[in-house]
mmCIF file of C-alpha atoms in Angstrom:
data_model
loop_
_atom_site.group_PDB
_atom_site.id
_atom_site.type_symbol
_atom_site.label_atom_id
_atom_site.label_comp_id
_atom_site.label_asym_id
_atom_site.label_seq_id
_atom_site.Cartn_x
_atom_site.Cartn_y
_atom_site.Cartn_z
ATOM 1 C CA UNK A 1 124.991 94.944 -142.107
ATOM 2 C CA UNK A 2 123.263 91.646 -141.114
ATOM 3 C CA UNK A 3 120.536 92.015 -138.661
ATOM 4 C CA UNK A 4 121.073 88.542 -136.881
ATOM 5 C CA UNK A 5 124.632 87.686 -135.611
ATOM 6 C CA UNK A 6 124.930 84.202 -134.222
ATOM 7 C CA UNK A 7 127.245 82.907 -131.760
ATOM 8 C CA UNK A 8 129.168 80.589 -131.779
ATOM 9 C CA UNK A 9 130.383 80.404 -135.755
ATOM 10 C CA UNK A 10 131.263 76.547 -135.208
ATOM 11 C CA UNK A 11 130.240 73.472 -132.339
ATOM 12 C CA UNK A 12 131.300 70.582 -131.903
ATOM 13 C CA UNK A 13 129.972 67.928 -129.551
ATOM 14 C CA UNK A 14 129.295 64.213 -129.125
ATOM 15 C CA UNK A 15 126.266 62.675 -129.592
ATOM 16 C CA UNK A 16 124.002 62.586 -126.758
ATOM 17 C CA UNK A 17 124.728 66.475 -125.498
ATOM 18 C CA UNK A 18 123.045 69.422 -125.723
ATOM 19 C CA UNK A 19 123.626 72.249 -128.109
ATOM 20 C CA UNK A 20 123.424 75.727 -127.837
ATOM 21 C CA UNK A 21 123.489 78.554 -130.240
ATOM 22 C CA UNK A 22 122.775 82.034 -129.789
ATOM 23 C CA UNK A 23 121.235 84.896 -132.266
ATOM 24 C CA UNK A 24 121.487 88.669 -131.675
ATOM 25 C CA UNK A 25 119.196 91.128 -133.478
ATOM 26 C CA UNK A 26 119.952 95.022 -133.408
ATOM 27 C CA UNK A 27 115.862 96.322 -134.119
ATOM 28 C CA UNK A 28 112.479 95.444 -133.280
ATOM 29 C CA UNK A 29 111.376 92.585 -134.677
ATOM 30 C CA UNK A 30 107.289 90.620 -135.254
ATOM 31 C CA UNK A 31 109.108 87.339 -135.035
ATOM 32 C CA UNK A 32 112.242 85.140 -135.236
ATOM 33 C CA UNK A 33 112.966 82.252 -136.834
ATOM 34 C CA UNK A 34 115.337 79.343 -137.133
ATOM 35 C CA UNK A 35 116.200 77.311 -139.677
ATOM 36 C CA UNK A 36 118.531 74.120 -140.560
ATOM 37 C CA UNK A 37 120.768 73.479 -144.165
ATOM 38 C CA UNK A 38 122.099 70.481 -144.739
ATOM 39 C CA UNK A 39 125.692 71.238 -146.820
ATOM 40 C CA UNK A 40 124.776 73.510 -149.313
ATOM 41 C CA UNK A 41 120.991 72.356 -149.395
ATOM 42 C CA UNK A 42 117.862 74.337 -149.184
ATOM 43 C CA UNK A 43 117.077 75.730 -145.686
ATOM 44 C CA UNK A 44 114.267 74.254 -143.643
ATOM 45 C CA UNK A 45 112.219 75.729 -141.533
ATOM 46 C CA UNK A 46 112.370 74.784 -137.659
ATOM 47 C CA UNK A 47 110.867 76.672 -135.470
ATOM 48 C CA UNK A 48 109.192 80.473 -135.375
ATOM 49 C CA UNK A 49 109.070 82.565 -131.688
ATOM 50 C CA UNK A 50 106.816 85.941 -131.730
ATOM 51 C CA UNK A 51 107.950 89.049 -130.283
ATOM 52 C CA UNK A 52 105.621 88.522 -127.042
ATOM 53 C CA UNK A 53 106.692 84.873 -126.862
ATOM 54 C CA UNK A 54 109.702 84.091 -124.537
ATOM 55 C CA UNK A 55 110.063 80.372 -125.183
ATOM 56 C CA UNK A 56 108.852 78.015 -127.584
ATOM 57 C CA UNK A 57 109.522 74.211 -127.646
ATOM 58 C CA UNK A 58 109.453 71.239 -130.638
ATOM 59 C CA UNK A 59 110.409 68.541 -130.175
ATOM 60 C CA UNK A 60 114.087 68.442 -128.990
ATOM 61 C CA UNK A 61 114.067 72.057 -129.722
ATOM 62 C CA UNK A 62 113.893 75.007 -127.622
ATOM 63 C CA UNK A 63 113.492 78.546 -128.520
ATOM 64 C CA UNK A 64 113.742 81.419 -126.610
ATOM 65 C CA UNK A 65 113.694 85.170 -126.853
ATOM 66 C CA UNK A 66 114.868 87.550 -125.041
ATOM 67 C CA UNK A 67 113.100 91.480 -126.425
ATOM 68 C CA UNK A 68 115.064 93.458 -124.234
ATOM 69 C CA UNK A 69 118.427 91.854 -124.948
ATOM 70 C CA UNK A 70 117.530 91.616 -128.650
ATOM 71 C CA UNK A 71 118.663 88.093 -128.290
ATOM 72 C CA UNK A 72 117.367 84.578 -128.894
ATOM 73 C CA UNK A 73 119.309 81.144 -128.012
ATOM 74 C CA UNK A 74 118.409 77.448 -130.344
ATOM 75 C CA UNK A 75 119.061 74.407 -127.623
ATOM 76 C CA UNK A 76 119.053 70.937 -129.124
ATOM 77 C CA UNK A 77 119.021 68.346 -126.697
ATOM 78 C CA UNK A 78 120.254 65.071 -126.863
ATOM 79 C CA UNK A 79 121.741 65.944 -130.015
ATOM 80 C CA UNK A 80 122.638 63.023 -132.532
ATOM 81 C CA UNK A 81 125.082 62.507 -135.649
ATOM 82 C CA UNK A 82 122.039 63.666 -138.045
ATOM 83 C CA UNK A 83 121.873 67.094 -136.374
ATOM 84 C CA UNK A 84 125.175 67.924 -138.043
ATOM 85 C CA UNK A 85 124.129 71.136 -140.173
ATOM 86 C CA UNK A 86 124.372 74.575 -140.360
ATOM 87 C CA UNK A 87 121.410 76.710 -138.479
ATOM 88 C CA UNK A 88 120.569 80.377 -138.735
ATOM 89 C CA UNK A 89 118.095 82.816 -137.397
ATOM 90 C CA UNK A 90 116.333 84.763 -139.341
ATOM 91 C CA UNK A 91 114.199 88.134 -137.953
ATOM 92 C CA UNK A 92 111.109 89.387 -139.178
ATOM 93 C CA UNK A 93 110.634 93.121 -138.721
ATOM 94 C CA UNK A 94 108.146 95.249 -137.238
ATOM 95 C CA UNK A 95 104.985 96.292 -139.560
ATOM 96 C CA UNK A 96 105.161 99.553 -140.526
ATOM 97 C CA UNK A 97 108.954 100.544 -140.164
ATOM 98 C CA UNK A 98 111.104 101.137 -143.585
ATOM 99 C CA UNK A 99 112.722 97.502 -143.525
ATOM 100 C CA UNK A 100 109.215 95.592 -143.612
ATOM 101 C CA UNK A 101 108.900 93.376 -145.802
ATOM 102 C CA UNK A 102 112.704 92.261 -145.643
ATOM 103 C CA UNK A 103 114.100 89.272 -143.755
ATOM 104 C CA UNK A 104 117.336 89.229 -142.425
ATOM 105 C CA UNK A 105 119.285 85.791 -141.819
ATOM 106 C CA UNK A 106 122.223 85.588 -139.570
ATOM 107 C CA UNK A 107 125.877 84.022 -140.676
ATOM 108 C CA UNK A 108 125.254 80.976 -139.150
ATOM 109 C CA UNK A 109 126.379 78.144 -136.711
ATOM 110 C CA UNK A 110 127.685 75.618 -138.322
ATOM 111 C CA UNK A 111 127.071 72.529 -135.592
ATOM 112 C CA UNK A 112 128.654 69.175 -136.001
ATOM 113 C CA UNK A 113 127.586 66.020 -133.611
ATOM 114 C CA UNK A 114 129.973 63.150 -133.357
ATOM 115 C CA UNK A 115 129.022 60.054 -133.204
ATOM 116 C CA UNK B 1 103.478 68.340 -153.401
ATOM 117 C CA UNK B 2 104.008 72.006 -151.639
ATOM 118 C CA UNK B 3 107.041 73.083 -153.169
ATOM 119 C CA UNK B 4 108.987 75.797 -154.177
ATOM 120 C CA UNK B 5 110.967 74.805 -157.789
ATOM 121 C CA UNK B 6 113.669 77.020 -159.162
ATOM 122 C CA UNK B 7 115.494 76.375 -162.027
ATOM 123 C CA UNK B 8 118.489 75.595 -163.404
ATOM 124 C CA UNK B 9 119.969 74.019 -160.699
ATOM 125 C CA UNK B 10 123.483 74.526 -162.045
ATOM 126 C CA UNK B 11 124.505 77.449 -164.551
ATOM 127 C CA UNK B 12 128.058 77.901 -165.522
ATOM 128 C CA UNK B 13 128.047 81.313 -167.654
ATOM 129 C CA UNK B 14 130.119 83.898 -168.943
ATOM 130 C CA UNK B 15 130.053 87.666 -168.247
ATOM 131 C CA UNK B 16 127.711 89.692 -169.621
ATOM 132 C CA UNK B 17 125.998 87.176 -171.011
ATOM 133 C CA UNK B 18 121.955 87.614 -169.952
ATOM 134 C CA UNK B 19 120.353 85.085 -168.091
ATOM 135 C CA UNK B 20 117.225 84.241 -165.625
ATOM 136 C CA UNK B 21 116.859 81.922 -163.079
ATOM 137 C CA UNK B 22 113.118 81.250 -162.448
ATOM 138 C CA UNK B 23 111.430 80.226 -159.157
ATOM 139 C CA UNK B 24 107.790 78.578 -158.842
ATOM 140 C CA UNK B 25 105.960 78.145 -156.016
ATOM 141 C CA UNK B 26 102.351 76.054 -155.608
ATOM 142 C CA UNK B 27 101.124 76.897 -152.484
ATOM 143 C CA UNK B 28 99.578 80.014 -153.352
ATOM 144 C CA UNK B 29 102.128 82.270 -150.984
ATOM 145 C CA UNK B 30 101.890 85.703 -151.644
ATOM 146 C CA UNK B 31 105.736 86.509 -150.289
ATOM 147 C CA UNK B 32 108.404 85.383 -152.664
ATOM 148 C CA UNK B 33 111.843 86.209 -152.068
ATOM 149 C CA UNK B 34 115.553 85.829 -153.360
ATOM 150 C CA UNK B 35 118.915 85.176 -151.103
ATOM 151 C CA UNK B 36 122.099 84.730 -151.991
ATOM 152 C CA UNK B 37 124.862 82.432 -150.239
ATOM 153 C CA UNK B 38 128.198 83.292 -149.568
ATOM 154 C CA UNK B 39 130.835 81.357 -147.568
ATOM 155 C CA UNK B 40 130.847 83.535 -144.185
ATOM 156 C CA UNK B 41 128.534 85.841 -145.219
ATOM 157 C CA UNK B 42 125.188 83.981 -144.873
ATOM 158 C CA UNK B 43 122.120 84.684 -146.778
ATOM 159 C CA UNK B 44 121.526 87.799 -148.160
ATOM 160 C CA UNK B 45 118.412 89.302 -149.447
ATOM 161 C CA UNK B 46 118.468 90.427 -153.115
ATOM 162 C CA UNK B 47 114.863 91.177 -153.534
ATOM 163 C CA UNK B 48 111.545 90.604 -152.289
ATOM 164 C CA UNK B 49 107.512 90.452 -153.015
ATOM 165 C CA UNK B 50 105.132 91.406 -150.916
ATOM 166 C CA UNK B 51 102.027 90.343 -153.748
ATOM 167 C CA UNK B 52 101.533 90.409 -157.540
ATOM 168 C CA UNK B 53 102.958 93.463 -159.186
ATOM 169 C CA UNK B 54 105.052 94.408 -155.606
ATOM 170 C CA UNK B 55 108.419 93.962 -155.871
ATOM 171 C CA UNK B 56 111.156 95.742 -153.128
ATOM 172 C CA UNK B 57 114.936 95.701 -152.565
ATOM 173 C CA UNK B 58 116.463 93.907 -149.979
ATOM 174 C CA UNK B 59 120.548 94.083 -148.823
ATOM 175 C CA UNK B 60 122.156 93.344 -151.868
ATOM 176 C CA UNK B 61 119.831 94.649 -155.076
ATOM 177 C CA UNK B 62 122.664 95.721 -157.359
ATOM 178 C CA UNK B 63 122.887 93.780 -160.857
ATOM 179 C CA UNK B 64 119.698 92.032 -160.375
ATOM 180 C CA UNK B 65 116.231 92.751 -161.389
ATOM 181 C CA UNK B 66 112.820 90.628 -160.303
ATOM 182 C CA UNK B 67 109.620 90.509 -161.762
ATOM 183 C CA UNK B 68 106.207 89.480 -160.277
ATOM 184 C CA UNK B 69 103.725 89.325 -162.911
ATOM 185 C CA UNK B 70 102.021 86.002 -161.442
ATOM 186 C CA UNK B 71 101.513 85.030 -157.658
ATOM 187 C CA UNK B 72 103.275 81.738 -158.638
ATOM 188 C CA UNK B 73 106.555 83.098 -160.002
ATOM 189 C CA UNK B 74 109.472 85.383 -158.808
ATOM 190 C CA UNK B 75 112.208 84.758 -161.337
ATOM 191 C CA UNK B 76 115.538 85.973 -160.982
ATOM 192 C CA UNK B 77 117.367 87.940 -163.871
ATOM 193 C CA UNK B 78 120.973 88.869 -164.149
ATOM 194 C CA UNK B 79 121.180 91.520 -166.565
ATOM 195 C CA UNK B 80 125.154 91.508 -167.250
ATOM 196 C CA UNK B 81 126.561 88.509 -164.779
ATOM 197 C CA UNK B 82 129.454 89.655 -163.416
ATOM 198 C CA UNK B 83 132.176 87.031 -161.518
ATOM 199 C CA UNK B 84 130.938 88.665 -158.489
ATOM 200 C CA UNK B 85 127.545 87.432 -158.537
ATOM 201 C CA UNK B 86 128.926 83.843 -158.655
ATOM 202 C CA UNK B 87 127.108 82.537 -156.001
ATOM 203 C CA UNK B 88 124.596 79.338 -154.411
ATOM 204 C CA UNK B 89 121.004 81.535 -154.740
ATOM 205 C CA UNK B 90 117.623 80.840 -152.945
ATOM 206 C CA UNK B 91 114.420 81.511 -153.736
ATOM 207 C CA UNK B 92 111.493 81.438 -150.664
ATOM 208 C CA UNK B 93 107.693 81.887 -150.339
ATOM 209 C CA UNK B 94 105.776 82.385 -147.606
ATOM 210 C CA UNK B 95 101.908 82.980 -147.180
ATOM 211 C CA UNK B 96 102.816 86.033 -145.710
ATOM 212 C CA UNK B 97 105.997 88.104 -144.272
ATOM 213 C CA UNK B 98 105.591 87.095 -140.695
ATOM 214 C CA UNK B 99 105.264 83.323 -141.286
ATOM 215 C CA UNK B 100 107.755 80.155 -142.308
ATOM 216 C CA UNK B 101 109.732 80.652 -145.524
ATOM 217 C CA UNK B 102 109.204 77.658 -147.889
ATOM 218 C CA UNK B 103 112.701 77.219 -149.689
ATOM 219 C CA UNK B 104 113.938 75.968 -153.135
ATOM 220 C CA UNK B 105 116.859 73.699 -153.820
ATOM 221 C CA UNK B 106 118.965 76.391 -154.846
ATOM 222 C CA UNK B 107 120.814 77.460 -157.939
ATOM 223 C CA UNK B 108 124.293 77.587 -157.787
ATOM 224 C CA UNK B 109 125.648 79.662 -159.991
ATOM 225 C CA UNK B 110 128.988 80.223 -161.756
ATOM 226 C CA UNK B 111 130.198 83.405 -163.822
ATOM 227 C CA UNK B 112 133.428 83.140 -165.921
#
Protein backbone atom coordinates (compact mmCIF):
# COMPACT_ATOMS: atom_id res chain seq x y z
CA UNK A 1 0.00 0.00 0.00
CA UNK A 2 1.21 3.61 -0.57
CA UNK A 3 3.33 4.97 2.13
CA UNK A 4 2.15 8.71 1.78
CA UNK A 5 -1.66 9.43 1.84
CA UNK A 6 -2.51 13.03 1.19
CA UNK A 7 -5.42 14.92 2.23
CA UNK A 8 -7.45 16.56 0.72
CA UNK A 9 -7.73 14.58 -2.93
CA UNK A 10 -8.99 17.99 -4.58
CA UNK A 11 -8.87 22.20 -3.56
CA UNK A 12 -10.21 24.70 -4.83
CA UNK A 13 -9.65 28.34 -3.99
CA UNK A 14 -9.35 31.85 -5.42
CA UNK A 15 -6.41 33.48 -6.11
CA UNK A 16 -4.87 35.33 -3.39
CA UNK A 17 -5.59 32.48 -0.46
CA UNK A 18 -3.69 30.14 1.12
CA UNK A 19 -3.50 26.46 0.46
CA UNK A 20 -3.12 23.65 2.50
CA UNK A 21 -2.43 20.05 1.90
CA UNK A 22 -1.59 17.42 4.17
CA UNK A 23 0.68 14.04 3.79
CA UNK A 24 0.57 11.05 6.17
CA UNK A 25 3.38 8.47 6.28
CA UNK A 26 2.91 5.04 8.20
CA UNK A 27 7.13 4.30 8.92
CA UNK A 28 10.16 6.06 9.73
CA UNK A 29 11.35 8.03 7.27
CA UNK A 30 15.31 10.16 6.44
CA UNK A 31 13.26 12.76 4.65
CA UNK A 32 10.10 13.99 2.86
CA UNK A 33 9.56 15.56 -0.09
CA UNK A 34 7.12 17.49 -2.20
CA UNK A 35 6.71 17.84 -5.53
CA UNK A 36 4.42 19.74 -8.28
CA UNK A 37 3.03 18.15 -12.01
CA UNK A 38 1.66 20.20 -14.24
CA UNK A 39 -1.30 17.91 -16.19
CA UNK A 40 0.32 14.92 -16.99
CA UNK A 41 3.93 16.54 -17.04
CA UNK A 42 7.06 15.50 -15.35
CA UNK A 43 7.12 16.14 -11.55
CA UNK A 44 9.28 18.89 -10.13
CA UNK A 45 10.89 19.01 -7.26
CA UNK A 46 9.79 21.67 -4.50
CA UNK A 47 10.88 21.37 -1.44
CA UNK A 48 12.76 18.46 0.85
CA UNK A 49 12.19 18.47 5.05
CA UNK A 50 14.63 15.96 7.10
CA UNK A 51 13.42 13.80 9.73
CA UNK A 52 14.90 16.23 12.57
CA UNK A 53 13.56 19.25 10.69
CA UNK A 54 10.05 20.51 11.77
CA UNK A 55 9.58 23.32 9.26
CA UNK A 56 11.13 24.40 6.23
CA UNK A 57 10.22 27.51 4.13
CA UNK A 58 10.76 28.62 0.09
CA UNK A 59 9.53 30.99 -1.05
CA UNK A 60 5.68 30.99 -0.69
CA UNK A 61 6.13 27.54 0.54
CA UNK A 62 6.03 26.06 3.85
CA UNK A 63 6.88 22.67 4.96
CA UNK A 64 6.41 21.08 8.00
CA UNK A 65 6.78 17.76 9.72
CA UNK A 66 5.39 16.39 12.27
CA UNK A 67 7.71 12.67 13.40
CA UNK A 68 5.44 11.68 15.94
CA UNK A 69 2.23 12.12 13.97
CA UNK A 70 3.93 10.69 10.87
CA UNK A 71 2.49 13.68 9.19
CA UNK A 72 3.64 16.63 7.10
CA UNK A 73 1.30 19.65 5.78
CA UNK A 74 2.44 21.85 2.07
CA UNK A 75 0.97 25.66 2.71
CA UNK A 76 1.07 27.91 -0.33
CA UNK A 77 0.36 31.31 0.40
CA UNK A 78 -1.03 33.82 -1.61
CA UNK A 79 -1.69 31.28 -4.07
CA UNK A 80 -2.19 32.40 -7.83
CA UNK A 81 -3.89 30.90 -11.12
CA UNK A 82 -0.31 29.29 -12.06
CA UNK A 83 -0.28 27.19 -8.87
CA UNK A 84 -3.05 25.09 -10.39
CA UNK A 85 -1.31 21.49 -10.38
CA UNK A 86 -1.26 18.41 -8.82
CA UNK A 87 1.34 18.02 -5.67
CA UNK A 88 2.48 14.90 -3.87
CA UNK A 89 4.75 13.89 -1.10
CA UNK A 90 7.04 11.60 -1.46
CA UNK A 91 9.04 9.76 1.77
CA UNK A 92 12.41 8.64 1.88
CA UNK A 93 13.03 5.75 4.25
CA UNK A 94 15.26 5.08 6.99
CA UNK A 95 18.94 3.62 6.07
CA UNK A 96 19.22 0.33 6.89
CA UNK A 97 15.53 -1.01 7.09
CA UNK A 98 14.26 -3.56 4.15
CA UNK A 99 12.42 -0.70 2.09
CA UNK A 100 15.71 1.51 1.60
CA UNK A 101 16.36 2.41 -1.33
CA UNK A 102 12.55 2.77 -2.37
CA UNK A 103 10.54 5.99 -2.53
CA UNK A 104 7.09 6.10 -1.95
CA UNK A 105 4.82 8.99 -3.51
CA UNK A 106 1.44 9.74 -2.19
CA UNK A 107 -1.97 9.89 -4.51
CA UNK A 108 -1.93 13.35 -4.67
CA UNK A 109 -3.79 16.76 -4.24
CA UNK A 110 -4.87 17.91 -7.10
CA UNK A 111 -5.12 21.99 -6.27
CA UNK A 112 -6.80 24.39 -8.59
CA UNK A 113 -6.54 28.44 -8.01
CA UNK A 114 -9.12 30.60 -9.64
CA UNK A 115 -8.45 33.49 -10.94
CA UNK B 1 21.56 21.15 -19.65
CA UNK B 2 20.91 18.76 -16.38
CA UNK B 3 18.39 16.56 -17.61
CA UNK B 4 16.93 13.40 -17.39
CA UNK B 5 15.76 12.15 -21.26
CA UNK B 6 13.61 9.11 -21.73
CA UNK B 7 12.45 7.95 -24.77
CA UNK B 8 9.80 7.43 -26.82
CA UNK B 9 7.63 9.82 -25.57
CA UNK B 10 4.56 8.11 -27.02
CA UNK B 11 4.35 4.21 -27.81
CA UNK B 12 1.16 2.73 -28.97
CA UNK B 13 1.90 -1.23 -29.03
CA UNK B 14 0.37 -4.43 -29.13
CA UNK B 15 0.54 -7.31 -26.61
CA UNK B 16 3.28 -9.30 -26.36
CA UNK B 17 5.08 -7.51 -28.54
CA UNK B 18 8.79 -6.66 -26.77
CA UNK B 19 9.74 -3.31 -26.23
CA UNK B 20 12.15 -0.83 -24.08
CA UNK B 21 11.76 2.45 -23.05
CA UNK B 22 15.20 3.99 -22.26
CA UNK B 23 16.01 6.76 -19.73
CA UNK B 24 19.35 8.97 -19.71
CA UNK B 25 20.45 11.04 -17.25
CA UNK B 26 23.71 13.67 -17.39
CA UNK B 27 24.25 14.67 -14.13
CA UNK B 28 26.17 11.86 -13.02
CA UNK B 29 23.32 10.62 -10.28
CA UNK B 30 23.95 7.40 -9.05
CA UNK B 31 19.96 6.68 -8.11
CA UNK B 32 17.83 6.02 -11.12
CA UNK B 33 14.42 5.00 -10.75
CA UNK B 34 11.08 4.04 -12.64
CA UNK B 35 7.26 5.09 -11.60
CA UNK B 36 4.34 4.48 -13.10
CA UNK B 37 1.09 6.81 -13.23
CA UNK B 38 -2.24 5.80 -12.77
CA UNK B 39 -5.40 7.96 -12.49
CA UNK B 40 -6.03 7.73 -8.52
CA UNK B 41 -3.38 5.67 -7.85
CA UNK B 42 -0.34 8.02 -7.96
CA UNK B 43 3.12 7.04 -8.72
CA UNK B 44 4.24 3.81 -8.20
CA UNK B 45 7.66 2.45 -8.02
CA UNK B 46 8.53 -0.30 -10.55
CA UNK B 47 12.18 -0.51 -9.94
CA UNK B 48 15.07 1.18 -8.65
CA UNK B 49 19.14 1.67 -8.69
CA UNK B 50 21.04 2.29 -6.04
CA UNK B 51 24.63 2.38 -8.48
CA UNK B 52 25.98 0.58 -11.57
CA UNK B 53 25.19 -3.09 -11.63
CA UNK B 54 22.41 -2.54 -8.46
CA UNK B 55 19.17 -2.88 -9.45
CA UNK B 56 16.01 -3.56 -6.67
CA UNK B 57 12.21 -3.93 -6.82
CA UNK B 58 10.01 -1.41 -5.80
CA UNK B 59 5.79 -1.73 -5.40
CA UNK B 60 4.87 -2.85 -8.60
CA UNK B 61 7.96 -5.11 -10.27
CA UNK B 62 5.80 -7.64 -12.11
CA UNK B 63 6.25 -7.70 -16.09
CA UNK B 64 9.11 -5.41 -16.06
CA UNK B 65 12.76 -5.90 -15.99
CA UNK B 66 15.67 -2.95 -15.61
CA UNK B 67 19.10 -2.99 -16.39
CA UNK B 68 22.00 -0.78 -15.11
CA UNK B 69 25.00 -1.48 -17.01
CA UNK B 70 26.08 2.38 -17.19
CA UNK B 71 25.64 5.13 -14.41
CA UNK B 72 23.92 7.17 -17.20
CA UNK B 73 21.14 4.76 -18.19
CA UNK B 74 18.20 2.86 -16.48
CA UNK B 75 16.08 1.69 -19.38
CA UNK B 76 12.85 0.23 -19.00
CA UNK B 77 11.88 -3.18 -20.73
CA UNK B 78 8.51 -4.75 -21.07
CA UNK B 79 9.05 -8.23 -21.79
CA UNK B 80 5.35 -9.25 -23.02
CA UNK B 81 3.20 -5.74 -22.69
CA UNK B 82 0.16 -6.57 -21.42
CA UNK B 83 -3.10 -3.89 -21.59
CA UNK B 84 -2.48 -3.60 -18.00
CA UNK B 85 0.74 -1.97 -18.12
CA UNK B 86 -0.83 0.81 -20.28
CA UNK B 87 0.23 3.53 -18.41
CA UNK B 88 2.08 7.49 -18.29
CA UNK B 89 5.80 6.08 -16.87
CA UNK B 90 8.62 8.15 -15.17
CA UNK B 91 11.96 7.76 -14.97
CA UNK B 92 14.09 9.83 -11.94
CA UNK B 93 17.74 10.27 -10.83
CA UNK B 94 19.01 11.51 -7.96
CA UNK B 95 22.71 11.89 -6.67
CA UNK B 96 21.71 9.82 -4.01
CA UNK B 97 18.45 8.18 -2.26
CA UNK B 98 17.95 10.85 0.32
CA UNK B 99 18.13 13.85 -2.06
CA UNK B 100 15.72 15.63 -4.94
CA UNK B 101 14.57 13.30 -7.72
CA UNK B 102 15.41 14.81 -11.16
CA UNK B 103 12.40 13.70 -13.47
CA UNK B 104 11.89 12.88 -17.22
CA UNK B 105 9.05 13.98 -19.43
CA UNK B 106 7.43 10.80 -19.26
CA UNK B 107 6.42 8.06 -21.62
CA UNK B 108 3.02 7.41 -21.99
CA UNK B 109 2.36 4.32 -23.01
CA UNK B 110 -0.44 2.40 -24.76
CA UNK B 111 -0.92 -1.55 -25.07
CA UNK B 112 -3.59 -2.91 -27.50
Amino acid sequence: SQQGEEDPQALSIQEGENATMNCSYKTSINNLQWYRQNSGRGLVHLILIRSNEREKHSGRLRVTLDTSKKSSSLLITASRAADTASYFCATVPTAGGTSYGKLTFGQGTILTVHP
Amino acid sequence: EAQVTQNPRYLITVTGKKLTVTCSQNMNHEYMSWYRQDPGLGLRQIYYSMNVEVTDKGDVPEGYKVSRKEKRNFPLILESPSPNQTSLYFCASSSILADEQFFGPGTRLTVL
